[in-house]
Each structure stands twice: as C-alpha cells, then as structure tokens.
mmCIF file of C-alpha atoms in Angstrom:
data_model
loop_
_atom_site.group_PDB
_atom_site.id
_atom_site.type_symbol
_atom_site.label_atom_id
_atom_site.label_comp_id
_atom_site.label_asym_id
_atom_site.label_seq_id
_atom_site.Cartn_x
_atom_site.Cartn_y
_atom_site.Cartn_z
ATOM 1 C CA MET A 172 105.460 85.114 152.103
ATOM 2 C CA PRO A 173 106.625 81.743 150.819
ATOM 3 C CA ALA A 174 110.275 81.042 150.117
ATOM 4 C CA LEU A 175 112.400 78.391 148.627
ATOM 5 C CA THR A 176 116.290 77.869 149.049
ATOM 6 C CA PHE A 177 118.597 76.328 146.521
ATOM 7 C CA GLU A 178 122.206 75.961 145.667
ATOM 8 C CA LEU A 179 123.537 77.005 142.235
ATOM 9 C CA HIS A 180 126.695 76.568 140.401
ATOM 10 C CA LEU A 181 127.056 77.955 136.947
ATOM 11 C CA ASN A 182 130.223 78.859 135.354
ATOM 12 C CA THR A 183 130.450 81.835 132.809
ATOM 13 C CA GLN A 184 130.259 79.596 129.856
ATOM 14 C CA GLN A 185 126.977 78.075 131.067
ATOM 15 C CA PHE A 186 125.488 81.469 131.811
ATOM 16 C CA LEU A 187 126.706 82.684 128.461
ATOM 17 C CA ARG A 188 124.089 80.629 126.762
ATOM 18 C CA TYR A 189 121.365 83.135 128.289
ATOM 19 C CA TYR A 190 123.242 86.057 126.585
ATOM 20 C CA GLN A 191 123.384 84.158 123.243
ATOM 21 C CA GLY A 192 119.613 83.537 123.394
ATOM 22 C CA GLN A 193 120.034 79.786 123.710
ATOM 23 C CA ALA A 194 118.508 79.732 127.114
ATOM 24 C CA SER A 195 115.937 81.625 129.053
ATOM 25 C CA GLN A 196 115.525 79.725 132.155
ATOM 26 C CA VAL A 197 117.418 78.072 134.780
ATOM 27 C CA VAL A 198 116.071 74.936 136.528
ATOM 28 C CA VAL A 199 117.257 74.179 140.117
ATOM 29 C CA ILE A 200 116.385 71.598 142.725
ATOM 30 C CA CYS A 201 115.548 73.300 145.930
ATOM 31 C CA SER A 202 116.567 72.100 149.369
ATOM 32 C CA ASN A 203 113.185 70.449 149.852
ATOM 33 C CA GLY A 204 113.488 68.636 146.609
ATOM 34 C CA GLN A 205 111.016 70.646 144.809
ATOM 35 C CA ARG A 206 112.002 71.426 141.084
ATOM 36 C CA LEU A 207 112.105 75.203 140.378
ATOM 37 C CA ARG A 208 112.262 76.848 136.976
ATOM 38 C CA LEU A 209 113.050 80.563 137.098
ATOM 39 C CA PRO A 210 114.120 83.209 134.355
ATOM 40 C CA ALA A 211 117.726 83.574 133.885
ATOM 41 C CA ALA A 212 117.371 87.323 133.675
ATOM 42 C CA ASN A 213 116.753 87.352 137.468
ATOM 43 C CA LEU A 214 120.265 85.809 137.997
ATOM 44 C CA ARG A 215 122.105 88.608 136.195
ATOM 45 C CA SER A 216 122.925 90.607 139.224
ATOM 46 C CA PHE A 217 124.753 87.678 140.875
ATOM 47 C CA LEU A 218 127.072 87.020 137.898
ATOM 48 C CA ARG A 219 130.779 87.368 138.789
ATOM 49 C CA GLN A 220 133.852 86.678 136.787
ATOM 50 C CA ASP A 221 133.716 83.027 137.641
ATOM 51 C CA GLY A 222 130.026 82.546 137.168
ATOM 52 C CA ILE A 223 127.056 82.295 139.727
ATOM 53 C CA HIS A 224 127.810 80.261 142.760
ATOM 54 C CA GLY A 225 126.289 79.912 146.123
ATOM 55 C CA TRP A 226 123.035 79.461 148.071
ATOM 56 C CA PHE A 227 120.041 81.493 147.339
ATOM 57 C CA ARG A 228 116.531 82.057 148.556
ATOM 58 C CA ILE A 229 113.644 83.102 146.428
ATOM 59 C CA HIS A 230 110.644 84.649 147.872
ATOM 60 C CA PHE A 231 107.321 84.743 145.938
ATOM 61 C CA ASP A 232 103.639 85.555 146.490
ATOM 62 C CA ASP A 233 100.750 83.172 146.640
ATOM 63 C CA ASN A 234 100.421 83.431 142.874
ATOM 64 C CA HIS A 235 104.054 82.234 142.512
ATOM 65 C CA LYS A 236 105.121 85.639 141.319
ATOM 66 C CA LEU A 237 108.820 86.448 142.269
ATOM 67 C CA ILE A 238 109.172 89.102 144.953
ATOM 68 C CA ARG A 239 112.752 88.774 145.724
ATOM 69 C CA LEU A 240 115.951 86.744 145.000
ATOM 70 C CA GLU A 241 118.728 86.815 147.515
ATOM 71 C CA ARG A 242 122.186 85.296 147.768
ATOM 72 C CA LEU A 243 122.593 83.644 151.278
ATOM 73 C CA SER A 244 126.302 82.655 150.950
ATOM 74 C CA ALA A 245 128.993 82.347 148.341
ATOM 75 C CA PRO A 246 131.810 79.856 148.276
#
C-alpha cells in the first residue's frame, strides 16, 4: 500500500475557509517533494482549537484512492 508523509500547519482561520465553502482542498508538499492535493473534509477529525498541526501519513491504493490518513505527531 503506497503512502506519503507530510507536515501540515493550518490555523483555525485558514481551515474556516473550508466551512465557509471557499476552499474544498488542501495542497501540501510531501517529504519526498511531491505535491499532494487532498479534500479538506479528510482533515476535519484532526481539527483542534488551535487548528491542524503536525506530521501526517496518507495511505492510498494503486488507483490513488485514499485508504487512511493518520497523524504521526503533533507539536
């Protein structure tokens, strides 16, 4: 199962754009330099009072369908 690792730092104001309908995707640069675009809805479970912060790993199948997104560490 392929996986990519990335660091993400979004404050609550930045993520609020998703709830307001202004943004539907988040673009990150993975640790291997690859650009990854993922639906913001997949990050909702990681939202805390100060936003979304930490290292994450995304697992996907051979067709690039998301299987699992996990937080590896938080600051």
